[in-house]
Amino acid sequence: MTEVKVAVLGGRGAGKSALAVRFLTRRFIGEYASNAECIYTKHLCLDGRQIHLEIYDPCSQPQRGKLSLTDELHWADGFIIVYDISDRASFAFAKALLYRIRESHIGAYKKMVETSVFLVGNKQDLCHMREVGWDEGQKLAIDNKCQFCELSAAEHYQEVVAMFMKVLRNITSN
Ligand code: GDP
């Protein structure tokens, strides 16, 4: 059994819980009432391998100035950084998170980021209210050598699964 730990980080309201719950339960839960931090677990089979997955969802985020992430950086094998395409502030927060991850992996950074950080622009169904362009997300991902996609936790179940599977494959192929 391979153990994999993934932290889902991003600004409040970006859709961290929605993404994690969608992946784990197939359901989109409109108002996921939790202010406590959660670790969800799931057993799954990936390419014939048994995986014990832990997903950390902090549910709330520290103030930007207090972005230490020390515990998460020690704990996680990979990160999903989520922003809301209809909320520019959440994009700025995602940028700060990527910067923090990058500076903590100086030396090991290249390998770490190329393999196990995924930037997700969530709420693609709200593209009529878009504040962050697809190309801006793509550029941020290229600058930080991580993978990128836009999707909707509300409407794109298959894309959510595909994104989590890419994260797991990247981590387990290390
Ligand atoms: P968190 O604070 O990052 O964990 O965000 P939540 O998962 O609690 O989501 C915040 C709000 O955004 C909730 O009202 C969700 O229903 C909503 N939400 C999450 N994902 C989507 C999405 O893909 N599309 C839309 N339209 N709303 C979403």
GROMACS .gro file of C-alpha atoms and ligand atoms in nm:
model
  202
    1MET     CA    1   0.000   0.000   0.000
    2THR     CA    2   0.143   0.338  -0.104
    3GLU     CA    3   0.055   0.632   0.117
    4VAL     CA    4   0.000   0.967  -0.053
    5LYS     CA    5  -0.070   1.296   0.120
    6VAL     CA    6  -0.214   1.588  -0.074
    7ALA     CA    7  -0.287   1.934   0.068
    8VAL     CA    8  -0.556   2.142  -0.104
    9LEU     CA    9  -0.476   2.507  -0.044
   10GLY     CA   10  -0.621   2.838  -0.158
   11GLY     CA   11  -0.818   3.138  -0.046
   12ARG     CA   12  -1.139   3.105   0.148
   13GLY     CA   13  -1.429   3.034  -0.085
   14ALA     CA   14  -1.211   2.925  -0.379
   15GLY     CA   15  -1.372   2.581  -0.365
   16LYS     CA   16  -1.118   2.365  -0.180
   17SER     CA   17  -1.379   2.164   0.009
   18ALA     CA   18  -1.604   2.143  -0.298
   19LEU     CA   19  -1.318   1.993  -0.501
   20ALA     CA   20  -1.212   1.745  -0.234
   21VAL     CA   21  -1.569   1.637  -0.159
   22ARG     CA   22  -1.651   1.611  -0.528
   23PHE     CA   23  -1.355   1.381  -0.585
   24LEU     CA   24  -1.427   1.169  -0.280
   25THR     CA   25  -1.805   1.140  -0.303
   26ARG     CA   26  -1.887   1.232  -0.667
   27ARG     CA   27  -2.127   1.488  -0.529
   28PHE     CA   28  -2.114   1.865  -0.545
   29ILE     CA   29  -2.220   1.997  -0.210
   30GLY     CA   30  -2.323   2.359  -0.249
   31GLU     CA   31  -2.266   2.468   0.109
   32TYR     CA   32  -2.019   2.243   0.277
   33ALA     CA   33  -2.057   2.348   0.640
   34SER     CA   34  -1.722   2.299   0.802
   35ASN     CA   35  -1.491   2.544   0.963
   36ALA     CA   36  -1.273   2.277   1.112
   37GLU     CA   37  -0.969   2.157   0.927
   38CYS     CA   38  -1.018   1.812   0.780
   39ILE     CA   39  -0.814   1.523   0.661
   40TYR     CA   40  -1.017   1.300   0.432
   41THR     CA   41  -0.897   0.950   0.351
   42LYS     CA   42  -0.968   0.724   0.057
   43HIS     CA   43  -0.840   0.391  -0.069
   44LEU     CA   44  -0.809   0.364  -0.440
   45CYS     CA   45  -0.642   0.163  -0.708
   46LEU     CA   46  -0.419   0.353  -0.950
   47ASP     CA   47  -0.258   0.165  -1.240
   48GLY     CA   48  -0.290  -0.159  -1.043
   49ARG     CA   49  -0.139  -0.009  -0.729
   50GLN     CA   50  -0.322   0.025  -0.399
   51ILE     CA   51  -0.310   0.382  -0.272
   52HIS     CA   52  -0.405   0.514   0.069
   53LEU     CA   53  -0.478   0.879   0.000
   54GLU     CA   54  -0.503   1.151   0.261
   55ILE     CA   55  -0.638   1.489   0.153
   56TYR     CA   56  -0.583   1.785   0.381
   57ASP     CA   57  -0.834   2.068   0.355
   58PRO     CA   58  -0.756   2.347   0.602
   59CYS     CA   59  -1.109   2.492   0.559
   60SER     CA   60  -0.978   2.831   0.665
   61GLN     CA   61  -0.661   3.005   0.564
   62PRO     CA   62  -0.411   3.203   0.763
   63GLN     CA   63  -0.373   3.574   0.694
   64ARG     CA   64  -0.158   3.635   0.395
   65GLY     CA   65   0.116   3.792   0.608
   66LYS     CA   66   0.128   3.478   0.821
   67LEU     CA   67   0.170   3.236   0.537
   68SER     CA   68   0.415   3.002   0.704
   69LEU     CA   69   0.271   2.669   0.579
   70THR     CA   70   0.545   2.497   0.776
   71ASP     CA   71   0.330   2.203   0.883
   72GLU     CA   72   0.174   2.156   0.540
   73LEU     CA   73   0.513   2.168   0.370
   74HIS     CA   74   0.644   1.893   0.595
   75TRP     CA   75   0.330   1.684   0.571
   76ALA     CA   76   0.231   1.690   0.206
   77ASP     CA   77   0.367   1.491  -0.086
   78GLY     CA   78   0.182   1.719  -0.322
   79PHE     CA   79  -0.027   2.035  -0.337
   80ILE     CA   80  -0.336   2.142  -0.522
   81ILE     CA   81  -0.349   2.522  -0.522
   82VAL     CA   82  -0.700   2.646  -0.594
   83TYR     CA   83  -0.825   2.986  -0.698
   84ASP     CA   84  -1.163   3.107  -0.818
   85ILE     CA   85  -1.155   3.244  -1.174
   86SER     CA   86  -1.424   3.497  -1.076
   87ASP     CA   87  -1.218   3.633  -0.784
   88ARG     CA   88  -0.891   3.806  -0.856
   89ALA     CA   89  -0.797   3.821  -0.487
   90SER     CA   90  -0.800   3.442  -0.476
   91PHE     CA   91  -0.558   3.438  -0.770
   92ALA     CA   92  -0.321   3.669  -0.584
   93PHE     CA   93  -0.344   3.436  -0.285
   94ALA     CA   94  -0.264   3.134  -0.503
   95LYS     CA   95   0.038   3.321  -0.635
   96ALA     CA   96   0.159   3.385  -0.279
   97LEU     CA   97   0.112   3.017  -0.193
   98LEU     CA   98   0.313   2.907  -0.496
   99TYR     CA   99   0.586   3.150  -0.404
  100ARG     CA  100   0.595   3.015  -0.050
  101ILE     CA  101   0.617   2.656  -0.173
  102ARG     CA  102   0.889   2.749  -0.417
  103GLU     CA  103   1.106   2.930  -0.165
  104SER     CA  104   1.077   2.639   0.078
  105HIS     CA  105   1.209   2.396  -0.180
  106ILE     CA  106   1.510   2.584  -0.300
  107GLY     CA  107   1.746   2.314  -0.411
  108ALA     CA  108   1.484   2.045  -0.434
  109TYR     CA  109   1.247   2.296  -0.594
  110LYS     CA  110   1.267   2.192  -0.954
  111LYS     CA  111   1.179   1.831  -0.889
  112MET     CA  112   0.922   1.911  -0.625
  113VAL     CA  113   0.727   2.161  -0.827
  114GLU     CA  114   0.743   1.984  -1.159
  115THR     CA  115   0.606   1.669  -1.012
  116SER     CA  116   0.359   1.751  -0.743
  117VAL     CA  117   0.204   2.095  -0.753
  118PHE     CA  118  -0.114   2.152  -0.952
  119LEU     CA  119  -0.267   2.498  -0.999
  120VAL     CA  120  -0.645   2.484  -1.043
  121GLY     CA  121  -0.865   2.769  -1.164
  122ASN     CA  122  -1.201   2.662  -1.020
  123LYS     CA  123  -1.559   2.778  -1.097
  124GLN     CA  124  -1.517   2.772  -1.472
  125ASP     CA  125  -1.898   2.761  -1.492
  126LEU     CA  126  -1.884   3.125  -1.376
  127CYS     CA  127  -1.685   3.236  -1.681
  128HIS     CA  128  -1.940   3.514  -1.746
  129MET     CA  129  -1.804   3.667  -1.420
  130ARG     CA  130  -1.444   3.588  -1.497
  131GLU     CA  131  -1.179   3.815  -1.340
  132VAL     CA  132  -0.876   3.598  -1.414
  133GLY     CA  133  -0.792   3.496  -1.770
  134TRP     CA  134  -0.704   3.141  -1.864
  135ASP     CA  135  -0.372   3.269  -2.001
  136GLU     CA  136  -0.289   3.432  -1.666
  137GLY     CA  137  -0.336   3.099  -1.488
  138GLN     CA  138  -0.132   2.923  -1.751
  139LYS     CA  139   0.148   3.179  -1.721
  140LEU     CA  140   0.155   3.154  -1.342
  141ALA     CA  141   0.183   2.777  -1.373
  142ILE     CA  142   0.464   2.799  -1.628
  143ASP     CA  143   0.649   3.052  -1.412
  144ASN     CA  144   0.624   2.812  -1.119
  145LYS     CA  145   0.687   2.496  -1.322
  146CYS     CA  146   0.363   2.335  -1.213
  147GLN     CA  147   0.066   2.189  -1.395
  148PHE     CA  148  -0.249   2.387  -1.458
  149CYS     CA  149  -0.612   2.341  -1.548
  150GLU     CA  150  -0.938   2.528  -1.523
  151LEU     CA  151  -1.244   2.332  -1.418
  152SER     CA  152  -1.565   2.352  -1.224
  153ALA     CA  153  -1.612   2.147  -0.908
  154ALA     CA  154  -1.983   2.211  -0.959
  155GLU     CA  155  -2.011   2.085  -1.317
  156HIS     CA  156  -1.702   1.890  -1.422
  157TYR     CA  157  -1.680   1.569  -1.221
  158GLN     CA  158  -1.463   1.389  -1.478
  159GLU     CA  159  -1.216   1.677  -1.493
  160VAL     CA  160  -1.192   1.683  -1.113
  161VAL     CA  161  -1.112   1.311  -1.110
  162ALA     CA  162  -0.861   1.348  -1.395
  163MET     CA  163  -0.684   1.631  -1.211
  164PHE     CA  164  -0.655   1.431  -0.886
  165MET     CA  165  -0.531   1.128  -1.082
  166LYS     CA  166  -0.258   1.336  -1.247
  167VAL     CA  167  -0.148   1.459  -0.906
  168LEU     CA  168  -0.139   1.103  -0.770
  169ARG     CA  169   0.048   0.970  -1.073
  170ASN     CA  170   0.307   1.243  -1.046
  171ILE     CA  171   0.364   1.174  -0.679
  172THR     CA  172   0.372   0.796  -0.705
  173SER     CA  173   0.599   0.794  -1.008
  174ASN     CA  174   0.872   0.971  -0.807
  175GDP     P1  175  -1.337   2.671   0.039
  175GDP     O1  176  -1.352   2.777   0.143
  175GDP     O2  177  -1.220   2.700  -0.052
  175GDP     O3  178  -1.332   2.531   0.094
  175GDP     O4  179  -1.463   2.683  -0.058
  175GDP     P2  180  -1.598   2.594  -0.062
  175GDP     O5  181  -1.568   2.459  -0.117
  175GDP     O6  182  -1.663   2.600   0.072
  175GDP     O7  183  -1.680   2.675  -0.170
  175GDP     C1  184  -1.712   2.811  -0.149
  175GDP     C2  185  -1.838   2.845  -0.226
  175GDP     O8  186  -1.815   2.833  -0.365
  175GDP     C3  187  -1.956   2.752  -0.194
  175GDP     O9  188  -2.074   2.829  -0.194
  175GDP     C4  189  -1.956   2.654  -0.310
  175GDP    O10  190  -2.086   2.605  -0.337
  175GDP     C5  191  -1.906   2.742  -0.423
  175GDP     N1  192  -1.837   2.667  -0.527
  175GDP     C6  193  -1.735   2.580  -0.513
  175GDP     N2  194  -1.695   2.532  -0.632
  175GDP     C7  195  -1.776   2.589  -0.724
  175GDP     C8  196  -1.784   2.580  -0.868
  175GDP    O11  197  -1.711   2.508  -0.936
  175GDP     N3  198  -1.879   2.659  -0.927
  175GDP     C9  199  -1.962   2.740  -0.856
  175GDP     N4  200  -2.051   2.811  -0.924
  175GDP     N5  201  -1.958   2.751  -0.723
  175GDP    C10  202  -1.865   2.676  -0.658
   0.00000   0.00000   0.00000
